[in-house]
Short mmCIF file of C-alpha atoms in Angstrom, two decimals:
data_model
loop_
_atom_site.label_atom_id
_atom_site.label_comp_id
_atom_site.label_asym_id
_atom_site.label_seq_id
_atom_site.Cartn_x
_atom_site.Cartn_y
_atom_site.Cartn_z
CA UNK A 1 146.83 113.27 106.19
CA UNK A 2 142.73 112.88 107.70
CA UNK A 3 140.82 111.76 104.82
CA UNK A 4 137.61 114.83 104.62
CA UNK A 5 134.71 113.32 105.89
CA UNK A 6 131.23 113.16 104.34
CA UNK A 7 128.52 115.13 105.24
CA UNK A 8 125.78 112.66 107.34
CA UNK A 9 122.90 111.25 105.53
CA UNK A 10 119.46 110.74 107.11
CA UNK A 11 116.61 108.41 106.18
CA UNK A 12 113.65 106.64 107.19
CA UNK A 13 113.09 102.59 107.24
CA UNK A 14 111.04 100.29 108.69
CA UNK A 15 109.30 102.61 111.04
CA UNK A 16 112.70 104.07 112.29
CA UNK A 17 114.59 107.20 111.21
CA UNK A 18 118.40 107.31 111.04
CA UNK A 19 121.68 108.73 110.18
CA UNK A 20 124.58 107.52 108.23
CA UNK A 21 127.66 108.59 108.01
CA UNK A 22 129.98 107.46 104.39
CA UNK A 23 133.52 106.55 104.85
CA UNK A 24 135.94 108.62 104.14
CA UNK A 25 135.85 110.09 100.80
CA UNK A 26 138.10 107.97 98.48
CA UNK A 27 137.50 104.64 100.12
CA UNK A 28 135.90 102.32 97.49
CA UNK A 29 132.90 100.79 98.21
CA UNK A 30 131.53 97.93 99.12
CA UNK A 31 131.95 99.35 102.58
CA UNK A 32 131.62 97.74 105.62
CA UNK A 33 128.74 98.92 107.90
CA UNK A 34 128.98 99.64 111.48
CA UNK A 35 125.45 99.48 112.98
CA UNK A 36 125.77 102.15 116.41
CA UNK A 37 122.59 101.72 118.54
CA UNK A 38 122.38 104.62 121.33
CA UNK A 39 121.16 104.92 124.81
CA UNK A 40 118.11 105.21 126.52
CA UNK A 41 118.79 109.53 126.82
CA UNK A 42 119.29 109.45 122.93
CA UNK A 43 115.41 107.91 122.19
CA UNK A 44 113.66 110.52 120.02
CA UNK A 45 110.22 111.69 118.54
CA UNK A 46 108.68 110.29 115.79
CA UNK A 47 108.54 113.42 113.74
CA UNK A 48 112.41 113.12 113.71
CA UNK A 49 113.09 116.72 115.76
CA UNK A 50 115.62 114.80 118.09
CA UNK A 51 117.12 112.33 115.35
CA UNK A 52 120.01 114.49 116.34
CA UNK A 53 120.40 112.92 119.84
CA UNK A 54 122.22 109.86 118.01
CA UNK A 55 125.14 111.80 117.27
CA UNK A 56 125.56 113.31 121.18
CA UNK A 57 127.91 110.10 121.92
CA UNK A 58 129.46 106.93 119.77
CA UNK A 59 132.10 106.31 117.47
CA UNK A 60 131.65 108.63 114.87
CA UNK A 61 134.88 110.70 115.32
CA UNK A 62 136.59 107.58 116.62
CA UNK A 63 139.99 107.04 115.13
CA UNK A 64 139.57 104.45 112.48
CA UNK A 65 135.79 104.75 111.98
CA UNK A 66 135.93 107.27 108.89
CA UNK A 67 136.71 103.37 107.52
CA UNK A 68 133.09 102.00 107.67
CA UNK A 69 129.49 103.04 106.85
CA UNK A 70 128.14 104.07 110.12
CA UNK A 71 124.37 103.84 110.70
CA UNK A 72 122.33 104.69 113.70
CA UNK A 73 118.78 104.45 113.83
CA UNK A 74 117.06 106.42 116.84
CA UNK A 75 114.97 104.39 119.18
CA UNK A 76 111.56 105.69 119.87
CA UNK A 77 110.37 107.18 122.92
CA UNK A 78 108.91 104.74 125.31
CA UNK A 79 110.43 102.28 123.30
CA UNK A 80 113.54 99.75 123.99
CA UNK A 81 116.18 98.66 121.84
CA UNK A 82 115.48 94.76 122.31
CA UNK A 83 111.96 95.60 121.62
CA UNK A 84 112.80 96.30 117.90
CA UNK A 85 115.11 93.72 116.99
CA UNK A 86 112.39 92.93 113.74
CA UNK A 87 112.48 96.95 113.10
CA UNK A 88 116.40 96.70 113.44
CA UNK A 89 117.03 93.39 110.66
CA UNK A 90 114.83 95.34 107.93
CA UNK A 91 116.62 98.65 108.71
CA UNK A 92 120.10 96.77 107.74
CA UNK A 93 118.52 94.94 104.57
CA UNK A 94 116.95 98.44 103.47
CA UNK A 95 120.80 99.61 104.15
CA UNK A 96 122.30 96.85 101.93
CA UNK A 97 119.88 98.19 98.53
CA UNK A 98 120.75 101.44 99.30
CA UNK A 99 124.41 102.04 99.91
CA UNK A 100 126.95 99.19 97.92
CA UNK A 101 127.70 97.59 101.47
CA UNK A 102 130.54 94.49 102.03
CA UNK A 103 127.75 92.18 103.93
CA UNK A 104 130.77 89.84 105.39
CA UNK A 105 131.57 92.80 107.09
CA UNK A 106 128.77 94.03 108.73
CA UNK A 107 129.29 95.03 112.87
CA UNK A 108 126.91 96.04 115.51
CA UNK A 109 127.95 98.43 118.69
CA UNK A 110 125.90 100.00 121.14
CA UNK A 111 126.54 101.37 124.95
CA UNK A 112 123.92 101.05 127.59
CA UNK A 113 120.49 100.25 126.41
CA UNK A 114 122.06 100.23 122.83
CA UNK A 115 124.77 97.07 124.45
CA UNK A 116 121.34 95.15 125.26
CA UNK A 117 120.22 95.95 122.32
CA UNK A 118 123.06 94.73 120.24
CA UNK A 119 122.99 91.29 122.16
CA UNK A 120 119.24 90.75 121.19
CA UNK A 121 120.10 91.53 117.37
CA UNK A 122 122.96 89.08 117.56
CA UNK A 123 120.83 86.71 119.51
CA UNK A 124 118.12 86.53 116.64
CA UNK A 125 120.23 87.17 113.30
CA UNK A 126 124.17 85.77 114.42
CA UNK A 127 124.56 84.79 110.81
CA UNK A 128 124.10 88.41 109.97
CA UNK A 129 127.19 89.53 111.89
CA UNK A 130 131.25 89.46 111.54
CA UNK A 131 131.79 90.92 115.08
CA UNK A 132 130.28 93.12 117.97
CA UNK A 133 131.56 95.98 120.46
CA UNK A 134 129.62 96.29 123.42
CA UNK A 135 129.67 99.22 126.28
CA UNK A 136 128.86 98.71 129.65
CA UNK A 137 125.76 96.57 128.60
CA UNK A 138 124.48 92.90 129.45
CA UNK A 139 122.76 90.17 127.69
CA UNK A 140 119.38 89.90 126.49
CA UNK A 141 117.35 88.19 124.18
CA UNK A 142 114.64 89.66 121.75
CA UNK A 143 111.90 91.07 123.77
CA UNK A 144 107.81 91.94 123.91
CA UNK A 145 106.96 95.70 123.33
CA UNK A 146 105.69 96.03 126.38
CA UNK A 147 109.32 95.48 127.75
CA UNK A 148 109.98 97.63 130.94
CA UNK A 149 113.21 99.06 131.42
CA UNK A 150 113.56 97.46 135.14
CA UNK A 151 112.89 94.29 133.67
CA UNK A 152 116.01 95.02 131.37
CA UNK A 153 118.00 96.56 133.84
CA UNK A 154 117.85 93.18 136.57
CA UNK A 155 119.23 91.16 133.65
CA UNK A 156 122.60 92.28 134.42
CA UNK A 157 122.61 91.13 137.98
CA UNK A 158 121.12 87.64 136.63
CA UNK A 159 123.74 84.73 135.30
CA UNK A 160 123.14 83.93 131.91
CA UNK A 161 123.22 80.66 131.06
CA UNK A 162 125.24 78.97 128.02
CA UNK A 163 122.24 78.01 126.16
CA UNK A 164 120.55 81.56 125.76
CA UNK A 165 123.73 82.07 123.75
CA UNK A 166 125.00 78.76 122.94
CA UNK A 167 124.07 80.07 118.98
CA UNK A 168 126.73 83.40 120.06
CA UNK A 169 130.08 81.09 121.12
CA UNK A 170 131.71 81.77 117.87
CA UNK A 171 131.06 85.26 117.20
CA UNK A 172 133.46 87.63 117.95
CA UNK A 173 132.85 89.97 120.46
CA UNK A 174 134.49 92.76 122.74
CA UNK A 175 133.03 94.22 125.81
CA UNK A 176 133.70 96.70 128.05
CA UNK A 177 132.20 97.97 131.17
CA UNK A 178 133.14 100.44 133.91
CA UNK A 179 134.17 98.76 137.43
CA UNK A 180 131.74 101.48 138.77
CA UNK A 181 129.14 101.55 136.69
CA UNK A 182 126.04 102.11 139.30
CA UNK A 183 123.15 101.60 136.23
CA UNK A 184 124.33 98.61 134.52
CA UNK A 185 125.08 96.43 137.14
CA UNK A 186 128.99 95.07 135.68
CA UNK A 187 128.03 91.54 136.65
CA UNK A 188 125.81 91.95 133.08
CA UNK A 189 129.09 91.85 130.76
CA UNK A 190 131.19 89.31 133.30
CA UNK A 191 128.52 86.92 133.20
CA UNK A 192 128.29 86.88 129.45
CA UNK A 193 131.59 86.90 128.96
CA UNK A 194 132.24 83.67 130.92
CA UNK A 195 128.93 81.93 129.25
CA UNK A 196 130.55 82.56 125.77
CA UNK A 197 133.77 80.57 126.91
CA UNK A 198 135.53 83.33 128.85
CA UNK A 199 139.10 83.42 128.64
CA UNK A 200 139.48 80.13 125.81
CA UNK A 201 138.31 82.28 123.11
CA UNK A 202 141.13 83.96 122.95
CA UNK A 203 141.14 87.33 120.94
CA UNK A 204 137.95 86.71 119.35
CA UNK A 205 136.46 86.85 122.95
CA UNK A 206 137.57 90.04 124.57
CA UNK A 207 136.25 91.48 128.50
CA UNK A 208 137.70 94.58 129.43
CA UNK A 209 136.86 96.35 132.87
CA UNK A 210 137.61 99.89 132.94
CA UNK A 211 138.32 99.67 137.42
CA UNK A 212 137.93 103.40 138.13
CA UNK A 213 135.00 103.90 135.32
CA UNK A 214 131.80 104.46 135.72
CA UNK A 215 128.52 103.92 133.45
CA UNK A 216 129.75 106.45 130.65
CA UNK A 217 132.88 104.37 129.50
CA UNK A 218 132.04 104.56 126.29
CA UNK A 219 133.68 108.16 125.18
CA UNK A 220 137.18 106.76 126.36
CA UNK A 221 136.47 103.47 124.07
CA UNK A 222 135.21 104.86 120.99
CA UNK A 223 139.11 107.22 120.93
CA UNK A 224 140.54 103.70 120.68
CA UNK A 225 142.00 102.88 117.25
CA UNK A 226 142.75 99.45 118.44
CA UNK A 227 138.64 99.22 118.61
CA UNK A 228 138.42 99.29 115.05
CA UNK A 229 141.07 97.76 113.64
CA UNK A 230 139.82 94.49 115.51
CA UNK A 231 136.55 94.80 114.11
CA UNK A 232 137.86 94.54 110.34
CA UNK A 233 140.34 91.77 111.35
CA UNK A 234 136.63 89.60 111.60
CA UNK A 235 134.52 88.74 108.70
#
């Protein structure tokens, strides 16, 4: 039988407002946390009227995520995911006093601006992390406010090199990206994939390329138990 789900919780740190969502009722805490960043049509006002927008896509109904704390802090308007890696880091601490949280077991996913995103928290804090799942997305490191989002967008048609994430090739990480994707050039996860050691990683490195998807792969990934279940095989 589905375990009833908790109502969502929202809340307000470090300058950004979020939801959670508890685990299933009758799962014992310390929970692990699943950190979902959103994309760039999911940004938000500051007064919170939109905070809904983070719920529009993700893993929240995914089969197997009624297993973790989920969090998911709205991004700004005007503002860009690697922007607020600083923002993101005290969100997660403010997180750990607040909820009793399993901190080897703390995960970060995001699609689209939310997958660059993800790489420039993991880039900055890798200790912080057991694992990552990351949608049609590509690499980049902690940026400047002022960060445009064509400046973002050409880093997945540019190699990245193994240093920028020499500090990454022993974190776990799955990515997947739509063979079609015409926004987030696919070249962004291929590229990473093969600087992080490509195919002699084994499971802990995983690339999958959805051929006939486009840029919103990330409805058909989030239904997959088998997403989940890897995440809590790394801590």
């Amino acid at each position: 039988a589905e375990r009833p789900m908790a109502p969502p919780l929202r809340g307000q740190a470090a300058g950004l407002r979020y939801e959670a969502q508890l685990p299933a009722r009758g799962l014992p805490p310390p929970w692990p946390v699943l950190l979902f960043l959103h994309g760039i049509g999911e940004r938000g006002s500051a007064d919170g009227q939109d905070l809904h927008r983070v719920r529009q896509h993700g893993p929240w109904k995914g089969p197997g995520a009624e297993q973790f704390l989920i969090v998911a802090p709205q991004c700004p308007s005007g503002s860009l995911w690697p922007s607020l890696v600083g923002e993101l880091i005290e969100l997660l601490r403010r997180i750990g006093e607040e909820f009793v949280v399993d901190a080897a077991r703390l995960y970060v996913t995001g699609l689209s601006m939310g997958g660059f995103g993800a790489w420039a928290l993991l880039s900055s804090r890798p200790d912080l992390f057991a694992a990552a799942v990351i949608i049609c997305g590509a690499f980049s490191p902690a940026a400047p406010k002022d960060l445009k989002q064509s400046t973002l967008l050409a880093r997945a048609r540019q190699p990245v090199m193994e240093q920028e994430v020499r500090a990454l090739r022993n974190l776990p990480v799955w990515l997947f990206h739509g063979g079609r994707d015409k926004i987030v050039d696919v070249q962004g996860s291929r590229s990473v994939y093969e600087a992080l050691g490509g195919d002699s990683r084994g499971e802990a490195l995983r690339l999958r390329i959805i051929e006939e998807g486009a840029h919103t792969v990330w409805g058909q990934v989030y239904r997959t138990p088998e997403v989940y279940t890897w995440l809590l095989s790394y801590r």
